[in-house]
Tab-separated table of C-alpha atoms in Angstrom:
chain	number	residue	atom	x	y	z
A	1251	UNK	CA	113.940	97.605	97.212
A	1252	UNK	CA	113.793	97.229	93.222
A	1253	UNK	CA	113.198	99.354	90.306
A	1254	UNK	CA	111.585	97.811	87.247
A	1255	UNK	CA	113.222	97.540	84.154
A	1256	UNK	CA	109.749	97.910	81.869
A	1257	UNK	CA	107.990	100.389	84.307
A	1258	UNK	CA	110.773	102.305	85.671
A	1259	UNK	CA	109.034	101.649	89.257
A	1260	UNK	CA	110.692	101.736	92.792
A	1261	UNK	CA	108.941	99.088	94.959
A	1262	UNK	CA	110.038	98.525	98.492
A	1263	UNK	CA	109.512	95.638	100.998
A	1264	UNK	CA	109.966	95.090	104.554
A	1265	UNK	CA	111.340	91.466	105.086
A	1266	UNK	CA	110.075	88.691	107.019
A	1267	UNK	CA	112.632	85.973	106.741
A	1268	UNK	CA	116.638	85.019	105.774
A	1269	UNK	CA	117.827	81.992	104.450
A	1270	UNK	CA	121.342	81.809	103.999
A	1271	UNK	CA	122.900	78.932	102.332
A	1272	UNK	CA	126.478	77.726	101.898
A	1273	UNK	CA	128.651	76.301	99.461
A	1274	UNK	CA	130.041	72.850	100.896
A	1275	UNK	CA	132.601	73.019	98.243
A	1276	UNK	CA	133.845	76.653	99.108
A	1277	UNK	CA	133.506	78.506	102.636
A	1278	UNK	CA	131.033	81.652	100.305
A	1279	UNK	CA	127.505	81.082	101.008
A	1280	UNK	CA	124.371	83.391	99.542
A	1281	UNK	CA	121.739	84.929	101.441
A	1282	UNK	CA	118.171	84.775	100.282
A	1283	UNK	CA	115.390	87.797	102.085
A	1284	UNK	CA	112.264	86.964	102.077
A	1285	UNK	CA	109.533	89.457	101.625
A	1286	UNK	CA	105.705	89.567	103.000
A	1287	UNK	CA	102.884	88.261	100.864
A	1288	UNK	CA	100.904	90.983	99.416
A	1289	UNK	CA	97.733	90.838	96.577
A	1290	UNK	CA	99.152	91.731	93.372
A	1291	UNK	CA	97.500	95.376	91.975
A	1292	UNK	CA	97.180	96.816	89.194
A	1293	UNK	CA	99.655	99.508	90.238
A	1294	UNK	CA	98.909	103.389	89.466
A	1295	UNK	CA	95.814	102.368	88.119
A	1296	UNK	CA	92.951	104.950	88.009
A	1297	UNK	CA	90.529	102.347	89.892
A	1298	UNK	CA	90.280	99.009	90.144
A	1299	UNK	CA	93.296	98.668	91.774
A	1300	UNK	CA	93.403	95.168	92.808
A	1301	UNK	CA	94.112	92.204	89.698
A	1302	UNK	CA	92.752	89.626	88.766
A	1303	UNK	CA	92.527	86.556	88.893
A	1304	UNK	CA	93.035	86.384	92.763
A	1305	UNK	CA	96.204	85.689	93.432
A	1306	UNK	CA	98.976	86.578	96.712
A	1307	UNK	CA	102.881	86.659	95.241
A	1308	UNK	CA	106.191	86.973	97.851
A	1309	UNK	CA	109.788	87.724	96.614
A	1310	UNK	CA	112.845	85.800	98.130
A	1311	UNK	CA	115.912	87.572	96.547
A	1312	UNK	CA	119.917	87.602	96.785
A	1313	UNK	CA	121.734	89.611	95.145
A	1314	UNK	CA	122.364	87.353	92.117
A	1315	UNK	CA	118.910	86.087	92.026
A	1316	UNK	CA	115.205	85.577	92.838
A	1317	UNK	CA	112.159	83.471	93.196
A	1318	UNK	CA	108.243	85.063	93.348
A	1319	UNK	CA	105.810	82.697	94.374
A	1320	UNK	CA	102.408	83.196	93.040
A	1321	UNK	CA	99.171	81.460	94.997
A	1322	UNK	CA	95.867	80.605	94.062
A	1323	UNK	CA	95.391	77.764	95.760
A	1324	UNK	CA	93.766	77.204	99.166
A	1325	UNK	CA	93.149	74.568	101.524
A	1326	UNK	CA	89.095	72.949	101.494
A	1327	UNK	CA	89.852	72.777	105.930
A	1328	UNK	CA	90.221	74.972	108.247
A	1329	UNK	CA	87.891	77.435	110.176
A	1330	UNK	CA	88.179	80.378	112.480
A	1331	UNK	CA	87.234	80.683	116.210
A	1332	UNK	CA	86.940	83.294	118.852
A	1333	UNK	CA	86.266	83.664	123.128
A	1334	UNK	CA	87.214	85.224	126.212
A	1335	UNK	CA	90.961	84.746	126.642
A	1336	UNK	CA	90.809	83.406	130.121
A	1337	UNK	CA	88.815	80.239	128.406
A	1338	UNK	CA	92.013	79.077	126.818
A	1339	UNK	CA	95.116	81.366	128.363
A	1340	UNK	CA	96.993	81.441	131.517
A	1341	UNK	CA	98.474	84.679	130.444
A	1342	UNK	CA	97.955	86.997	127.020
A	1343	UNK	CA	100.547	90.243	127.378
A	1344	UNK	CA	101.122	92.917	125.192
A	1345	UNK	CA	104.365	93.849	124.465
A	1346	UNK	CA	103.732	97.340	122.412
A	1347	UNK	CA	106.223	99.900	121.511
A	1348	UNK	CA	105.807	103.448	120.513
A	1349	UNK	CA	107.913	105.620	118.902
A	1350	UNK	CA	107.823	108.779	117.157
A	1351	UNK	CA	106.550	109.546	113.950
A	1352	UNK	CA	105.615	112.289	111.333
A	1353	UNK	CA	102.771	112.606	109.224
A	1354	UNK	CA	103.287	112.667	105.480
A	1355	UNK	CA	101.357	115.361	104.315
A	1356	UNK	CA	101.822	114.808	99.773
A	1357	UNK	CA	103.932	112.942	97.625
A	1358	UNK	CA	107.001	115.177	98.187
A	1359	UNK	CA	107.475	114.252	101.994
A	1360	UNK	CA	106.589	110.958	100.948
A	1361	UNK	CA	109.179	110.413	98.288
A	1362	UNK	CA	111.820	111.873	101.020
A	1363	UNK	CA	110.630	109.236	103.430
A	1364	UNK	CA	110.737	106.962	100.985
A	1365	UNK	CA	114.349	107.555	99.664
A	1366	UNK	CA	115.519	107.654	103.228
A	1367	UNK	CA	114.384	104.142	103.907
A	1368	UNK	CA	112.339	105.307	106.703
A	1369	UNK	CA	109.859	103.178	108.253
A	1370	UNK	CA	106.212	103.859	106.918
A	1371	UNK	CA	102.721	103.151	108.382
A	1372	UNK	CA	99.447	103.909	107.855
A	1373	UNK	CA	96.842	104.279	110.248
A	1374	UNK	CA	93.154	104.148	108.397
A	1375	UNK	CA	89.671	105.801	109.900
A	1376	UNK	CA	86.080	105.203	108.718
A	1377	UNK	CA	83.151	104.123	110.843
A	1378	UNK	CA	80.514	101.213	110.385
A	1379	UNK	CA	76.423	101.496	111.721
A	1380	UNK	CA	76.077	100.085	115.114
A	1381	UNK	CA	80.150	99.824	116.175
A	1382	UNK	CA	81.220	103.500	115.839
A	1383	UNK	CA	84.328	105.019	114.466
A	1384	UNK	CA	86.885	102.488	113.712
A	1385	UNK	CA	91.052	102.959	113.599
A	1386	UNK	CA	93.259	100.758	112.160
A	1387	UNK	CA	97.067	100.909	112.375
A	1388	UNK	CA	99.340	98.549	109.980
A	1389	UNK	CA	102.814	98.837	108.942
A	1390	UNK	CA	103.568	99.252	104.689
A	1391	UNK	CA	104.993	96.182	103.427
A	1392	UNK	CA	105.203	97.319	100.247
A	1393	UNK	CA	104.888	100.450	98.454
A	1394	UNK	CA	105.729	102.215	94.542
A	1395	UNK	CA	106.358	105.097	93.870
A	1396	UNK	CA	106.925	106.326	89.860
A	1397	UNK	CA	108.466	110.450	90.668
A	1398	UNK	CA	107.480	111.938	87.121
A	1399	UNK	CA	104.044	111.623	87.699
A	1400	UNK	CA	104.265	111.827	91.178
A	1401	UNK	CA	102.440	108.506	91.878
A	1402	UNK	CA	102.331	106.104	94.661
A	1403	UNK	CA	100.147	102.659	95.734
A	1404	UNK	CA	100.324	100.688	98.451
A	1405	UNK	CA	99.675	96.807	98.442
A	1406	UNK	CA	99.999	95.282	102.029
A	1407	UNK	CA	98.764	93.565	104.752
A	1408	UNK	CA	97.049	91.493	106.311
A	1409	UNK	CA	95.477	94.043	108.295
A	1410	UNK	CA	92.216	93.212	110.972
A	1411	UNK	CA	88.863	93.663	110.048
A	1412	UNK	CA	85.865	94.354	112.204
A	1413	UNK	CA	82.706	92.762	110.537
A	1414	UNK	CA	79.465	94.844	110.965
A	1415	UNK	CA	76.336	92.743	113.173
A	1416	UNK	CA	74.009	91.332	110.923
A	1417	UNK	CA	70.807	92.074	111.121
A	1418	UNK	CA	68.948	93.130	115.395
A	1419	UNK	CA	72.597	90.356	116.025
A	1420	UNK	CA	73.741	91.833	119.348
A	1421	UNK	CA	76.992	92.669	120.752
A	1422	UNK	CA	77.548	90.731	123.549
A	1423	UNK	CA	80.293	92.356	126.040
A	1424	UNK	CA	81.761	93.710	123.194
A	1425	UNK	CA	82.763	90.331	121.629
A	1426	UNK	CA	83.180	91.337	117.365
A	1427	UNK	CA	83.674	89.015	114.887
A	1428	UNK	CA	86.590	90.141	112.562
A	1429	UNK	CA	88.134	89.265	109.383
A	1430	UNK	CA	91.898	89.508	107.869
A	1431	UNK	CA	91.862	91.698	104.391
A	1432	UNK	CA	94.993	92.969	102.140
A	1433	UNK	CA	94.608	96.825	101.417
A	1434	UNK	CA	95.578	98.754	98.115
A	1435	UNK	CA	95.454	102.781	97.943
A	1436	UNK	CA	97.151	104.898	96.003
A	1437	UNK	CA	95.221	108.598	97.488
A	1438	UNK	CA	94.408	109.445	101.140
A	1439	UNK	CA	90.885	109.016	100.783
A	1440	UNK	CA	90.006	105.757	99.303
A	1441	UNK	CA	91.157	102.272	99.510
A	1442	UNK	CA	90.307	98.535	98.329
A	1443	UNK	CA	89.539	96.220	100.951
A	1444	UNK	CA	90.545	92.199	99.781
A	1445	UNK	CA	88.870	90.091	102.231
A	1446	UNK	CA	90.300	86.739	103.346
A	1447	UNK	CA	87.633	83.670	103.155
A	1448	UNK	CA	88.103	80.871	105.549
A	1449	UNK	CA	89.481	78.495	103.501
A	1450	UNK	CA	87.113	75.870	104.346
A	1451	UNK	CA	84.636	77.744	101.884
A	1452	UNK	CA	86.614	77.441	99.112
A	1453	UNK	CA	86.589	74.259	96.540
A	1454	UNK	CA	89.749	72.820	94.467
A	1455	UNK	CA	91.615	75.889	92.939
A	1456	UNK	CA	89.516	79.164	93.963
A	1457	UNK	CA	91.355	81.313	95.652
A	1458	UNK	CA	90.633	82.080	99.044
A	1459	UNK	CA	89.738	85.782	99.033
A	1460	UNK	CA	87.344	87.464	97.738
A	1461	UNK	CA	87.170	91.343	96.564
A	1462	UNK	CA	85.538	93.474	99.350
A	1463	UNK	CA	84.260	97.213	99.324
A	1464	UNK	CA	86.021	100.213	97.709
A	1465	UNK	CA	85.494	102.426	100.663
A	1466	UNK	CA	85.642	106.308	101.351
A	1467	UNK	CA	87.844	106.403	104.262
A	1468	UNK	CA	90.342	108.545	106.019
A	1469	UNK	CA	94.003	107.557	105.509
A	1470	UNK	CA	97.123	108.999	107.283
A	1471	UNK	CA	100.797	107.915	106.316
A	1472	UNK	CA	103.325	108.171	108.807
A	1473	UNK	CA	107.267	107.564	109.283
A	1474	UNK	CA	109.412	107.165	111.703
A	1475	UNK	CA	113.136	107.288	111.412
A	1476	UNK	CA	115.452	104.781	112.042
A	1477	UNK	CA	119.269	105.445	112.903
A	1478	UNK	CA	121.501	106.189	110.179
A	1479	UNK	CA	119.740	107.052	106.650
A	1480	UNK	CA	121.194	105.255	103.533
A	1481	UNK	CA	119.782	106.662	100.271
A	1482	UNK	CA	118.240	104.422	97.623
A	1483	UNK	CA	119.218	106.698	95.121
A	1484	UNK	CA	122.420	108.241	94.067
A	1485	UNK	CA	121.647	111.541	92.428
A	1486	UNK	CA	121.130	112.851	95.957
């Protein structure tokens, strides 16, 4: 987690990756976290949430020191594809666990959750002509919180997109076409959609994303705890 020295905000991360690195000389070594790669907002913004230029940034940090790598840059190959698994699997399992989890209800029970370094997700509801209501579960990778105004936003992702049939296009045994998008909210009843391009679309230094709807939706938070709490603050 961090708090900004300028903004006096509390971000948190989940990380991905460590990297830890020792001194030949000396038998100390440093470990570096990584973080996920989110779409940088404009954070407790009244709207446009999302900045821009386009870019993706990820943290790797120690704690003496950091790098934040910024991306605009995308590859001119590449290309998605999709079909029945048994056309290119032997086997595709599904390893899912469930646990139990309470639904934040205001910025109070979210703060608490937050201090507690609970684990957060957010499960999203909204429905599209011609595919029905549509549910969406993804964990939060990042969020801020600032107390005295009791604000919060959340920048993660990716999270799966279903795309809506062009068109009479039918549905074929229920085969959709999806996309990958990077989600910002900062209320329960609106978010910002950032779609991800294939990046054989793209040309020399365009980023490969491109803004998508600022939808009306349905949007619960939820935690789950996870053994022994350890406080991010000190006054409590």
């Amino acid at each position: 987690s961090w708090l900004t020295k300028r903004e006096k905000s509390y971000g948190r991360f989940l990380i991905e990756a460590a990297c830890t690195i020792g001194d030949p000389a000396s038998d100390e070594c440093e470990t570096y976290y990584l973080a996920p790669a989110v779409i940088a907002g404009n954070v407790y913004a009244p709207k446009d949430l999302v900045k821009y230029p386009l870019y993706w940034f990820q943290i790797a940090a120690s704690p003496q020191g950091h790098i934040i790598f910024r991306n605009f840059v995308c590859s001119k190959e590449g290309g998605s594809s999709c079909g029945i698994n048994t056309e290119l699997f032997d086997q595709m399992n599904f390893n899912i666990s469930k646990s139990v989890a309470r639904e934040i209800h205001n910025f109070d029970e979210l703060d608490m959750n937050f201090d507690r370094c609970d684990s957060l997700s957010a499960r999203l509801n909204y429905a599209l002509p011609r595919l029905g209501p549509i549910e969406i579960e993804f964990p939060v990778k990042h969020i801020n919180i600032r107390r005295q105004a009791k604000a919060f936003q959340v920048e993660t992702g990716p999270i799966l997109i279903p795309l809506p049939p062009e068109g009479n296009q039918s549905i074929p045994g229920k085969t959709l076409l999806f996309t990958t998008a990077f989600i910002h909210f900062n209320e329960f009843s609106r978010a910002e959609l950032t779609l991800v391009e294939e990046a054989r679309k793209c040309e020399g230094q365009e980023a490969s994303l491109k803004f998508g709807e600022k939808m009306n939706v349905r949007i619960v938070m939820l935690a789950s705890s996870q053994g022994n709490h350890k406080k991010l603050r000190k006054d409590q």
